[in-house]
Amino acid sequence: MTSRPNFEITVRGEKVRLGERTLIMGVLNVTPDSFSDGGRFLDTERAIAHGLELAKQGADWIDVGGESTRPGAKPVSAEEEMRRVLPVIRGLHQKKPSLPISIDTTKSVIAEAAIQAGASIINDVSGLRFDPRLADVARRHRTPLILMHLRGRPETTQQKPF
C-alpha cells in the first residue's frame, strides 16, 4: 500500500492532520433548490438539528451553503444568502463550538459574515473566479480555503458540456 503525504492545517486554533485518514464533510444546504436535499432544511432549527446529527454520525465538519450550485440554478443576492446561512452557522456554533463549520460561498461578503458567525473554513466552488477577494478574507482570518472547480456558472454549466 502506498502511503499518502500528510499535511497539517489549523482550524479554530486546532491542528488538523490531513492524509492520515479521509475526513468527512457533512453537507447542509439551506436552499429551496439544492440537488442533494431539495429544500428540506430551510427552517433554521431543522437545519441546525440536521447539522448536529451529521456530526453525531461522524462528519468531521459541516459545510453550510445558501446558494444552490446545481446545474441550472439561478444566483441569489448576498442579502438572501446571508439570511439563509448566518442563523444556521450561529446556531451550530452555539450548540457545538468545537465543530468546524465551513461556509460554501462564492462571495467574500458572505465569507466575512460567516466567519464572524462561527464558520472556520471557506469553501469556494468557483476557485476564486467569481470573487477573488475571498482569498483576502481567508488570509486575514487565517482560515483554510477550499478551492473547487465549476465550468462556467451554475445556470450555464450544462450548456455544451464536453
Tab-separated table of N, CA and C in Angstrom:
chain	number	residue	atom	x	y	z
A	1	MET	N	0.840	-1.177	0.000
A	1	MET	CA	0.000	0.000	0.000
A	1	MET	C	0.888	1.245	0.000
A	2	THR	N	0.582	2.181	-0.859
A	2	THR	CA	1.326	3.434	-0.941
A	2	THR	C	0.812	4.391	0.117
A	3	SER	N	1.728	4.990	0.855
A	3	SER	CA	1.288	5.953	1.864
A	3	SER	C	1.081	7.317	1.218
A	4	ARG	N	0.135	8.060	1.774
A	4	ARG	CA	-0.144	9.396	1.262
A	4	ARG	C	0.643	10.410	2.090
A	5	PRO	N	0.965	11.536	1.487
A	5	PRO	CA	1.628	12.572	2.277
A	5	PRO	C	0.652	13.133	3.312
A	6	ASN	N	1.171	13.504	4.449
A	6	ASN	CA	0.368	14.126	5.496
A	6	ASN	C	0.635	15.622	5.527
A	7	PHE	N	-0.422	16.371	5.809
A	7	PHE	CA	-0.334	17.819	5.919
A	7	PHE	C	-1.059	18.229	7.184
A	8	GLU	N	-0.733	19.388	7.683
A	8	GLU	CA	-1.432	19.937	8.831
A	8	GLU	C	-1.997	21.288	8.474
A	9	ILE	N	-3.257	21.506	8.846
A	9	ILE	CA	-3.854	22.835	8.738
A	9	ILE	C	-4.364	23.199	10.122
A	10	THR	N	-4.610	24.464	10.328
A	10	THR	CA	-5.150	24.926	11.594
A	10	THR	C	-6.579	25.382	11.372
A	11	VAL	N	-7.485	24.819	12.153
A	11	VAL	CA	-8.905	25.180	12.104
A	11	VAL	C	-9.310	25.570	13.511
A	12	ARG	N	-9.698	26.816	13.702
A	12	ARG	CA	-10.077	27.331	15.016
A	12	ARG	C	-9.000	27.130	16.067
A	13	GLY	N	-7.745	27.302	15.649
A	13	GLY	CA	-6.638	27.164	16.579
A	13	GLY	C	-6.213	25.731	16.846
A	14	GLU	N	-6.907	24.763	16.277
A	14	GLU	CA	-6.585	23.347	16.468
A	14	GLU	C	-5.893	22.807	15.218
A	15	LYS	N	-4.881	21.981	15.425
A	15	LYS	CA	-4.202	21.334	14.303
A	15	LYS	C	-5.069	20.190	13.789
A	16	VAL	N	-5.253	20.145	12.465
A	16	VAL	CA	-5.993	19.067	11.810
A	16	VAL	C	-5.035	18.408	10.837
A	17	ARG	N	-4.856	17.094	11.013
A	17	ARG	CA	-3.958	16.347	10.124
A	17	ARG	C	-4.730	15.837	8.930
A	18	LEU	N	-4.228	16.154	7.758
A	18	LEU	CA	-4.806	15.680	6.504
A	18	LEU	C	-3.914	14.586	5.950
A	19	GLY	N	-4.505	13.530	5.470
A	19	GLY	CA	-3.756	12.461	4.840
A	19	GLY	C	-3.728	11.180	5.645
A	20	GLU	N	-3.869	11.273	6.964
A	20	GLU	CA	-3.869	10.058	7.789
A	20	GLU	C	-5.129	9.238	7.536
A	21	ARG	N	-6.229	9.926	7.354
A	21	ARG	CA	-7.498	9.270	7.055
A	21	ARG	C	-8.334	10.229	6.221
A	22	THR	N	-9.366	9.723	5.600
A	22	THR	CA	-10.269	10.561	4.832
A	22	THR	C	-11.199	11.287	5.792
A	23	LEU	N	-11.262	12.596	5.679
A	23	LEU	CA	-12.175	13.379	6.508
A	23	LEU	C	-13.532	13.448	5.826
A	24	ILE	N	-14.577	13.490	6.627
A	24	ILE	CA	-15.944	13.514	6.117
A	24	ILE	C	-16.534	14.905	6.317
A	25	MET	N	-17.029	15.489	5.224
A	25	MET	CA	-17.690	16.790	5.274
A	25	MET	C	-19.195	16.550	5.164
A	26	GLY	N	-19.943	16.959	6.180
A	26	GLY	CA	-21.401	16.875	6.130
A	26	GLY	C	-21.949	18.081	5.392
A	27	VAL	N	-22.709	17.857	4.343
A	27	VAL	CA	-23.250	18.944	3.515
A	27	VAL	C	-24.625	19.342	4.043
A	28	LEU	N	-24.781	20.622	4.340
A	28	LEU	CA	-26.042	21.164	4.850
A	28	LEU	C	-26.450	22.336	3.965
A	29	ASN	N	-27.329	22.065	3.014
A	29	ASN	CA	-27.799	23.101	2.102
A	29	ASN	C	-29.074	23.724	2.658
A	30	VAL	N	-29.072	25.028	2.761
A	30	VAL	CA	-30.265	25.751	3.207
A	30	VAL	C	-30.795	26.557	2.023
A	31	THR	N	-31.114	25.800	0.963
A	31	THR	CA	-31.624	26.369	-0.279
A	31	THR	C	-32.896	25.626	-0.669
A	32	PRO	N	-33.791	26.289	-1.374
A	32	PRO	CA	-35.011	25.594	-1.809
A	32	PRO	C	-34.788	24.687	-3.012
A	33	ASP	N	-33.636	24.809	-3.681
A	33	ASP	CA	-33.442	24.110	-4.956
A	33	ASP	C	-32.145	23.313	-5.028
A	34	SER	N	-31.691	22.810	-3.904
A	34	SER	CA	-30.467	22.024	-3.900
A	34	SER	C	-30.688	20.687	-4.580
A	35	PHE	N	-29.666	20.202	-5.270
A	35	PHE	CA	-29.772	18.899	-5.930
A	35	PHE	C	-29.706	17.756	-4.924
A	36	SER	N	-29.164	17.988	-3.730
A	36	SER	CA	-28.975	16.874	-2.799
A	36	SER	C	-30.097	16.723	-1.780
A	37	ASP	N	-30.738	17.811	-1.382
A	37	ASP	CA	-31.774	17.665	-0.354
A	37	ASP	C	-33.068	18.410	-0.663
A	38	GLY	N	-33.128	19.078	-1.800
A	38	GLY	CA	-34.374	19.669	-2.274
A	38	GLY	C	-35.121	20.568	-1.316
A	39	GLY	N	-34.423	21.345	-0.519
A	39	GLY	CA	-35.083	22.307	0.346
A	39	GLY	C	-35.596	21.752	1.663
A	40	ARG	N	-35.101	20.612	2.096
A	40	ARG	CA	-35.590	20.003	3.338
A	40	ARG	C	-35.143	20.740	4.586
A	41	PHE	N	-34.161	21.638	4.475
A	41	PHE	CA	-33.600	22.276	5.666
A	41	PHE	C	-33.655	23.801	5.604
A	42	LEU	N	-34.750	24.318	5.061
A	42	LEU	CA	-34.921	25.772	5.004
A	42	LEU	C	-35.216	26.357	6.379
A	43	ASP	N	-35.888	25.606	7.227
A	43	ASP	CA	-36.177	26.052	8.590
A	43	ASP	C	-34.878	26.016	9.402
A	44	THR	N	-34.540	27.121	10.055
A	44	THR	CA	-33.272	27.235	10.771
A	44	THR	C	-33.102	26.146	11.820
A	45	GLU	N	-34.093	25.930	12.656
A	45	GLU	CA	-33.961	24.922	13.717
A	45	GLU	C	-33.793	23.519	13.145
A	46	ARG	N	-34.514	23.232	12.083
A	46	ARG	CA	-34.379	21.917	11.435
A	46	ARG	C	-32.984	21.764	10.826
A	47	ALA	N	-32.470	22.833	10.239
A	47	ALA	CA	-31.131	22.800	9.647
A	47	ALA	C	-30.070	22.576	10.730
A	48	ILE	N	-30.195	23.275	11.847
A	48	ILE	CA	-29.238	23.109	12.940
A	48	ILE	C	-29.279	21.678	13.461
A	49	ALA	N	-30.483	21.155	13.674
A	49	ALA	CA	-30.629	19.778	14.163
A	49	ALA	C	-29.999	18.790	13.192
A	50	HIS	N	-30.185	19.025	11.897
A	50	HIS	CA	-29.604	18.127	10.900
A	50	HIS	C	-28.080	18.215	10.921
A	51	GLY	N	-27.535	19.413	11.031
A	51	GLY	CA	-26.083	19.581	11.107
A	51	GLY	C	-25.493	18.858	12.307
A	52	LEU	N	-26.159	18.961	13.451
A	52	LEU	CA	-25.696	18.265	14.654
A	52	LEU	C	-25.791	16.751	14.474
A	53	GLU	N	-26.833	16.287	13.807
A	53	GLU	CA	-26.981	14.858	13.540
A	53	GLU	C	-25.882	14.358	12.606
A	54	LEU	N	-25.541	15.154	11.598
A	54	LEU	CA	-24.439	14.776	10.700
A	54	LEU	C	-23.135	14.611	11.493
A	55	ALA	N	-22.891	15.529	12.422
A	55	ALA	CA	-21.691	15.441	13.263
A	55	ALA	C	-21.749	14.196	14.144
A	56	LYS	N	-22.899	13.935	14.707
A	56	LYS	CA	-23.076	12.757	15.570
A	56	LYS	C	-22.809	11.472	14.781
A	57	GLN	N	-23.174	11.471	13.496
A	57	GLN	CA	-22.976	10.297	12.647
A	57	GLN	C	-21.547	10.182	12.113
A	58	GLY	N	-20.693	11.157	12.440
A	58	GLY	CA	-19.285	11.033	12.074
A	58	GLY	C	-18.708	12.095	11.171
A	59	ALA	N	-19.497	13.092	10.771
A	59	ALA	CA	-18.938	14.166	9.939
A	59	ALA	C	-17.881	14.923	10.737
A	60	ASP	N	-16.746	15.175	10.110
A	60	ASP	CA	-15.666	15.910	10.765
A	60	ASP	C	-15.929	17.407	10.786
A	61	TRP	N	-16.673	17.878	9.811
A	61	TRP	CA	-17.118	19.270	9.814
A	61	TRP	C	-18.378	19.373	8.988
A	62	ILE	N	-19.080	20.512	9.153
A	62	ILE	CA	-20.341	20.746	8.460
A	62	ILE	C	-20.142	21.909	7.491
A	63	ASP	N	-20.551	21.698	6.246
A	63	ASP	CA	-20.445	22.700	5.184
A	63	ASP	C	-21.831	23.294	4.952
A	64	VAL	N	-21.995	24.575	5.248
A	64	VAL	CA	-23.293	25.242	5.133
A	64	VAL	C	-23.307	26.096	3.869
A	65	GLY	N	-24.307	25.844	3.016
A	65	GLY	CA	-24.428	26.597	1.776
A	65	GLY	C	-25.812	27.196	1.622
A	66	GLY	N	-25.871	28.416	1.125
A	66	GLY	CA	-27.137	29.119	0.961
A	66	GLY	C	-27.460	29.518	-0.462
A	67	GLU	N	-26.646	29.059	-1.413
A	67	GLU	CA	-26.915	29.333	-2.828
A	67	GLU	C	-26.644	28.052	-3.598
A	68	SER	N	-27.650	27.549	-4.264
A	68	SER	CA	-27.515	26.286	-4.980
A	68	SER	C	-26.515	26.409	-6.124
A	69	THR	N	-25.726	25.354	-6.306
A	69	THR	CA	-24.811	25.292	-7.445
A	69	THR	C	-25.198	24.144	-8.375
A	70	ARG	N	-26.427	23.642	-8.238
A	70	ARG	CA	-26.893	22.582	-9.136
A	70	ARG	C	-26.972	23.149	-10.552
A	71	PRO	N	-26.827	22.302	-11.554
A	71	PRO	CA	-26.948	22.796	-12.935
A	71	PRO	C	-28.288	23.501	-13.151
A	72	GLY	N	-28.222	24.692	-13.719
A	72	GLY	CA	-29.421	25.473	-14.000
A	72	GLY	C	-29.847	26.400	-12.877
A	73	ALA	N	-29.169	26.354	-11.732
A	73	ALA	CA	-29.560	27.192	-10.592
A	73	ALA	C	-29.358	28.670	-10.896
A	74	LYS	N	-30.282	29.470	-10.423
A	74	LYS	CA	-30.193	30.922	-10.564
A	74	LYS	C	-29.441	31.501	-9.363
A	75	PRO	N	-28.665	32.553	-9.575
A	75	PRO	CA	-27.954	33.171	-8.450
A	75	PRO	C	-28.922	33.835	-7.477
A	76	VAL	N	-28.484	33.961	-6.219
A	76	VAL	CA	-29.269	34.696	-5.220
A	76	VAL	C	-28.443	35.877	-4.736
A	77	SER	N	-29.114	36.865	-4.207
A	77	SER	CA	-28.427	38.053	-3.705
A	77	SER	C	-27.638	37.708	-2.442
A	78	ALA	N	-26.656	38.541	-2.146
A	78	ALA	CA	-25.880	38.364	-0.920
A	78	ALA	C	-26.790	38.462	0.303
A	79	GLU	N	-27.769	39.353	0.252
A	79	GLU	CA	-28.686	39.515	1.384
A	79	GLU	C	-29.472	38.228	1.628
A	80	GLU	N	-29.971	37.602	0.563
A	80	GLU	CA	-30.724	36.360	0.710
A	80	GLU	C	-29.822	35.229	1.195
A	81	GLU	N	-28.633	35.144	0.651
A	81	GLU	CA	-27.702	34.096	1.077
A	81	GLU	C	-27.367	34.251	2.558
A	82	MET	N	-27.140	35.476	3.009
A	82	MET	CA	-26.863	35.725	4.440
A	82	MET	C	-28.054	35.343	5.299
A	83	ARG	N	-29.247	35.691	4.844
A	83	ARG	CA	-30.458	35.370	5.607
A	83	ARG	C	-30.576	33.860	5.807
A	84	ARG	N	-30.161	33.107	4.829
A	84	ARG	CA	-30.250	31.647	4.902
A	84	ARG	C	-29.172	31.033	5.786
A	85	VAL	N	-27.921	31.455	5.630
A	85	VAL	CA	-26.819	30.736	6.277
A	85	VAL	C	-26.419	31.234	7.660
A	86	LEU	N	-26.499	32.528	7.904
A	86	LEU	CA	-25.960	33.046	9.167
A	86	LEU	C	-26.659	32.493	10.408
A	87	PRO	N	-28.000	32.416	10.448
A	87	PRO	CA	-28.622	31.845	11.654
A	87	PRO	C	-28.240	30.382	11.876
A	88	VAL	N	-28.042	29.640	10.810
A	88	VAL	CA	-27.668	28.224	10.926
A	88	VAL	C	-26.242	28.108	11.460
A	89	ILE	N	-25.334	28.899	10.930
A	89	ILE	CA	-23.945	28.870	11.398
A	89	ILE	C	-23.878	29.287	12.859
A	90	ARG	N	-24.575	30.366	13.208
A	90	ARG	CA	-24.599	30.806	14.612
A	90	ARG	C	-25.127	29.710	15.526
A	91	GLY	N	-26.224	29.093	15.110
A	91	GLY	CA	-26.842	28.052	15.930
A	91	GLY	C	-25.949	26.837	16.102
A	92	LEU	N	-25.333	26.375	15.021
A	92	LEU	CA	-24.417	25.240	15.120
A	92	LEU	C	-23.241	25.572	16.032
A	93	HIS	N	-22.696	26.765	15.855
A	93	HIS	CA	-21.535	27.180	16.648
A	93	HIS	C	-21.897	27.306	18.136
A	94	GLN	N	-23.078	27.826	18.428
A	94	GLN	CA	-23.502	27.962	19.827
A	94	GLN	C	-23.713	26.600	20.476
A	95	LYS	N	-24.317	25.681	19.741
A	95	LYS	CA	-24.637	24.371	20.307
A	95	LYS	C	-23.431	23.439	20.375
A	96	LYS	N	-22.471	23.624	19.469
A	96	LYS	CA	-21.286	22.760	19.455
A	96	LYS	C	-20.084	23.583	18.988
A	97	PRO	N	-19.510	24.396	19.880
A	97	PRO	CA	-18.425	25.303	19.498
A	97	PRO	C	-17.196	24.620	18.908
A	98	SER	N	-16.956	23.368	19.254
A	98	SER	CA	-15.765	22.675	18.749
A	98	SER	C	-15.953	22.130	17.330
A	99	LEU	N	-17.172	22.151	16.820
A	99	LEU	CA	-17.460	21.609	15.494
A	99	LEU	C	-16.993	22.578	14.408
A	100	PRO	N	-16.052	22.160	13.567
A	100	PRO	CA	-15.671	23.038	12.461
A	100	PRO	C	-16.840	23.204	11.482
A	101	ILE	N	-17.021	24.430	11.017
A	101	ILE	CA	-18.085	24.758	10.067
A	101	ILE	C	-17.431	25.454	8.890
A	102	SER	N	-17.768	24.992	7.692
A	102	SER	CA	-17.304	25.706	6.501
A	102	SER	C	-18.492	26.414	5.871
A	103	ILE	N	-18.204	27.537	5.265
A	103	ILE	CA	-19.217	28.282	4.518
A	103	ILE	C	-18.967	28.021	3.039
A	104	ASP	N	-19.984	27.503	2.381
A	104	ASP	CA	-19.921	27.224	0.949
A	104	ASP	C	-20.467	28.459	0.241
A	105	THR	N	-19.565	29.289	-0.262
A	105	THR	CA	-19.977	30.533	-0.907
A	105	THR	C	-18.960	30.945	-1.953
A	106	THR	N	-19.414	31.798	-2.872
A	106	THR	CA	-18.516	32.384	-3.865
A	106	THR	C	-18.371	33.891	-3.630
A	107	LYS	N	-18.904	34.371	-2.502
A	107	LYS	CA	-18.928	35.809	-2.227
A	107	LYS	C	-18.118	36.135	-0.972
A	108	SER	N	-17.190	37.081	-1.089
A	108	SER	CA	-16.350	37.459	0.050
A	108	SER	C	-17.168	38.060	1.183
A	109	VAL	N	-18.200	38.817	0.879
A	109	VAL	CA	-19.012	39.433	1.927
A	109	VAL	C	-19.717	38.356	2.764
A	110	ILE	N	-20.121	37.271	2.130
A	110	ILE	CA	-20.758	36.167	2.850
A	110	ILE	C	-19.721	35.456	3.717
A	111	ALA	N	-18.549	35.198	3.154
A	111	ALA	CA	-17.492	34.528	3.916
A	111	ALA	C	-17.127	35.339	5.154
A	112	GLU	N	-16.992	36.629	4.999
A	112	GLU	CA	-16.644	37.515	6.120
A	112	GLU	C	-17.696	37.408	7.229
A	113	ALA	N	-18.963	37.519	6.864
A	113	ALA	CA	-20.047	37.448	7.851
A	113	ALA	C	-20.133	36.056	8.472
A	114	ALA	N	-19.910	35.016	7.678
A	114	ALA	CA	-19.986	33.642	8.181
A	114	ALA	C	-18.881	33.369	9.196
A	115	ILE	N	-17.701	33.884	8.952
A	115	ILE	CA	-16.609	33.714	9.912
A	115	ILE	C	-16.959	34.412	11.223
A	116	GLN	N	-17.519	35.604	11.130
A	116	GLN	CA	-17.948	36.314	12.346
A	116	GLN	C	-19.018	35.526	13.100
A	117	ALA	N	-19.834	34.751	12.368
A	117	ALA	CA	-20.921	33.977	12.982
A	117	ALA	C	-20.442	32.626	13.531
A	118	GLY	N	-19.224	32.195	13.167
A	118	GLY	CA	-18.713	30.944	13.713
A	118	GLY	C	-18.107	29.979	12.711
A	119	ALA	N	-18.146	30.298	11.423
A	119	ALA	CA	-17.505	29.428	10.430
A	119	ALA	C	-15.989	29.531	10.569
A	120	SER	N	-15.308	28.440	10.222
A	120	SER	CA	-13.854	28.431	10.369
A	120	SER	C	-13.133	27.934	9.116
A	121	ILE	N	-13.884	27.682	8.048
A	121	ILE	CA	-13.328	27.231	6.776
A	121	ILE	C	-14.152	27.891	5.666
A	122	ILE	N	-13.507	28.265	4.573
A	122	ILE	CA	-14.212	28.809	3.408
A	122	ILE	C	-14.119	27.784	2.284
A	123	ASN	N	-15.244	27.499	1.647
A	123	ASN	CA	-15.326	26.543	0.552
A	123	ASN	C	-15.894	27.284	-0.662
A	124	ASP	N	-15.062	27.501	-1.670
A	124	ASP	CA	-15.456	28.284	-2.848
A	124	ASP	C	-15.496	27.404	-4.090
A	125	VAL	N	-16.704	27.118	-4.565
A	125	VAL	CA	-16.886	26.257	-5.735
A	125	VAL	C	-16.352	26.899	-7.024
A	126	SER	N	-16.146	28.205	-7.029
A	126	SER	CA	-15.690	28.875	-8.251
A	126	SER	C	-14.172	28.931	-8.372
A	127	GLY	N	-13.448	28.487	-7.367
A	127	GLY	CA	-11.988	28.566	-7.439
A	127	GLY	C	-11.477	29.986	-7.525
A	128	LEU	N	-12.132	30.900	-6.848
A	128	LEU	CA	-11.807	32.338	-6.791
A	128	LEU	C	-12.116	33.090	-8.081
A	129	ARG	N	-12.801	32.465	-9.038
A	129	ARG	CA	-13.097	33.153	-10.298
A	129	ARG	C	-14.216	34.178	-10.143
A	130	PHE	N	-15.187	33.930	-9.245
A	130	PHE	CA	-16.317	34.856	-9.120
A	130	PHE	C	-15.987	36.039	-8.218
A	131	ASP	N	-15.167	35.815	-7.195
A	131	ASP	CA	-14.813	36.877	-6.257
A	131	ASP	C	-13.428	36.581	-5.677
A	132	PRO	N	-12.362	37.088	-6.323
A	132	PRO	CA	-11.002	36.820	-5.846
A	132	PRO	C	-10.731	37.348	-4.440
A	133	ARG	N	-11.595	38.252	-3.946
A	133	ARG	CA	-11.390	38.809	-2.592
A	133	ARG	C	-11.590	37.763	-1.498
A	134	LEU	N	-12.163	36.599	-1.858
A	134	LEU	CA	-12.284	35.507	-0.878
A	134	LEU	C	-10.913	35.123	-0.326
A	135	ALA	N	-9.902	35.158	-1.168
A	135	ALA	CA	-8.551	34.813	-0.717
A	135	ALA	C	-8.084	35.774	0.364
A	136	ASP	N	-8.413	37.046	0.237
A	136	ASP	CA	-8.021	38.026	1.251
A	136	ASP	C	-8.766	37.781	2.560
A	137	VAL	N	-10.036	37.419	2.476
A	137	VAL	CA	-10.801	37.103	3.692
A	137	VAL	C	-10.138	35.929	4.406
A	138	ALA	N	-9.800	34.888	3.670
A	138	ALA	CA	-9.147	33.714	4.265
A	138	ALA	C	-7.803	34.094	4.882
A	139	ARG	N	-7.044	34.915	4.185
A	139	ARG	CA	-5.737	35.337	4.696
A	139	ARG	C	-5.873	36.131	5.983
A	140	ARG	N	-6.767	37.114	5.977
A	140	ARG	CA	-6.932	37.971	7.167
A	140	ARG	C	-7.395	37.190	8.393
A	141	HIS	N	-8.245	36.213	8.177
A	141	HIS	CA	-8.784	35.438	9.305
A	141	HIS	C	-8.013	34.143	9.552
A	142	ARG	N	-6.958	33.903	8.742
A	142	ARG	CA	-6.149	32.688	8.872
A	142	ARG	C	-7.043	31.454	8.827
A	143	THR	N	-7.921	31.466	7.813
A	143	THR	CA	-8.936	30.434	7.628
A	143	THR	C	-8.564	29.545	6.446
A	144	PRO	N	-8.633	28.221	6.600
A	144	PRO	CA	-8.421	27.363	5.425
A	144	PRO	C	-9.399	27.728	4.313
A	145	LEU	N	-8.921	27.613	3.081
A	145	LEU	CA	-9.710	27.958	1.900
A	145	LEU	C	-9.712	26.770	0.948
A	146	ILE	N	-10.891	26.211	0.714
A	146	ILE	CA	-11.047	25.094	-0.212
A	146	ILE	C	-11.439	25.679	-1.563
A	147	LEU	N	-10.686	25.324	-2.593
A	147	LEU	CA	-10.977	25.803	-3.940
A	147	LEU	C	-11.491	24.642	-4.774
A	148	MET	N	-12.658	24.831	-5.343
A	148	MET	CA	-13.298	23.803	-6.169
A	148	MET	C	-13.251	24.260	-7.626
A	149	HIS	N	-13.823	23.443	-8.489
A	149	HIS	CA	-13.880	23.767	-9.914
A	149	HIS	C	-15.331	23.734	-10.381
A	150	LEU	N	-15.683	24.682	-11.200
A	150	LEU	CA	-17.016	24.750	-11.787
A	150	LEU	C	-16.855	25.260	-13.210
A	151	ARG	N	-17.442	24.567	-14.165
A	151	ARG	CA	-17.393	25.024	-15.548
A	151	ARG	C	-18.454	26.100	-15.723
A	152	GLY	N	-18.053	27.305	-16.016
A	152	GLY	CA	-18.997	28.407	-16.192
A	152	GLY	C	-19.602	28.838	-14.866
A	153	ARG	N	-20.919	28.989	-14.885
A	153	ARG	CA	-21.692	29.326	-13.687
A	153	ARG	C	-22.766	28.257	-13.540
A	154	PRO	N	-23.341	28.107	-12.342
A	154	PRO	CA	-24.349	27.054	-12.173
A	154	PRO	C	-25.457	27.086	-13.224
A	155	GLU	N	-25.912	28.273	-13.594
A	155	GLU	CA	-27.019	28.336	-14.553
A	155	GLU	C	-26.611	27.943	-15.975
A	156	THR	N	-25.293	27.916	-16.270
A	156	THR	CA	-24.839	27.590	-17.619
A	156	THR	C	-23.943	26.356	-17.689
A	157	THR	N	-23.647	25.734	-16.563
A	157	THR	CA	-22.650	24.669	-16.516
A	157	THR	C	-22.951	23.477	-17.431
A	158	GLN	N	-24.222	23.221	-17.709
A	158	GLN	CA	-24.561	22.082	-18.557
A	158	GLN	C	-24.819	22.461	-20.019
A	159	GLN	N	-24.549	23.707	-20.368
A	159	GLN	CA	-24.662	24.107	-21.770
A	159	GLN	C	-23.400	23.700	-22.519
A	160	LYS	N	-23.567	22.926	-23.540
A	160	LYS	CA	-22.460	22.462	-24.368
A	160	LYS	C	-21.352	21.760	-23.548
A	161	PRO	N	-21.734	20.802	-22.699
A	161	PRO	CA	-20.667	20.081	-21.978
A	161	PRO	C	-19.849	19.227	-22.938
A	162	PHE	N	-18.595	19.034	-22.620
A	162	PHE	CA	-17.728	18.198	-23.443
A	162	PHE	C	-16.926	17.287	-22.558
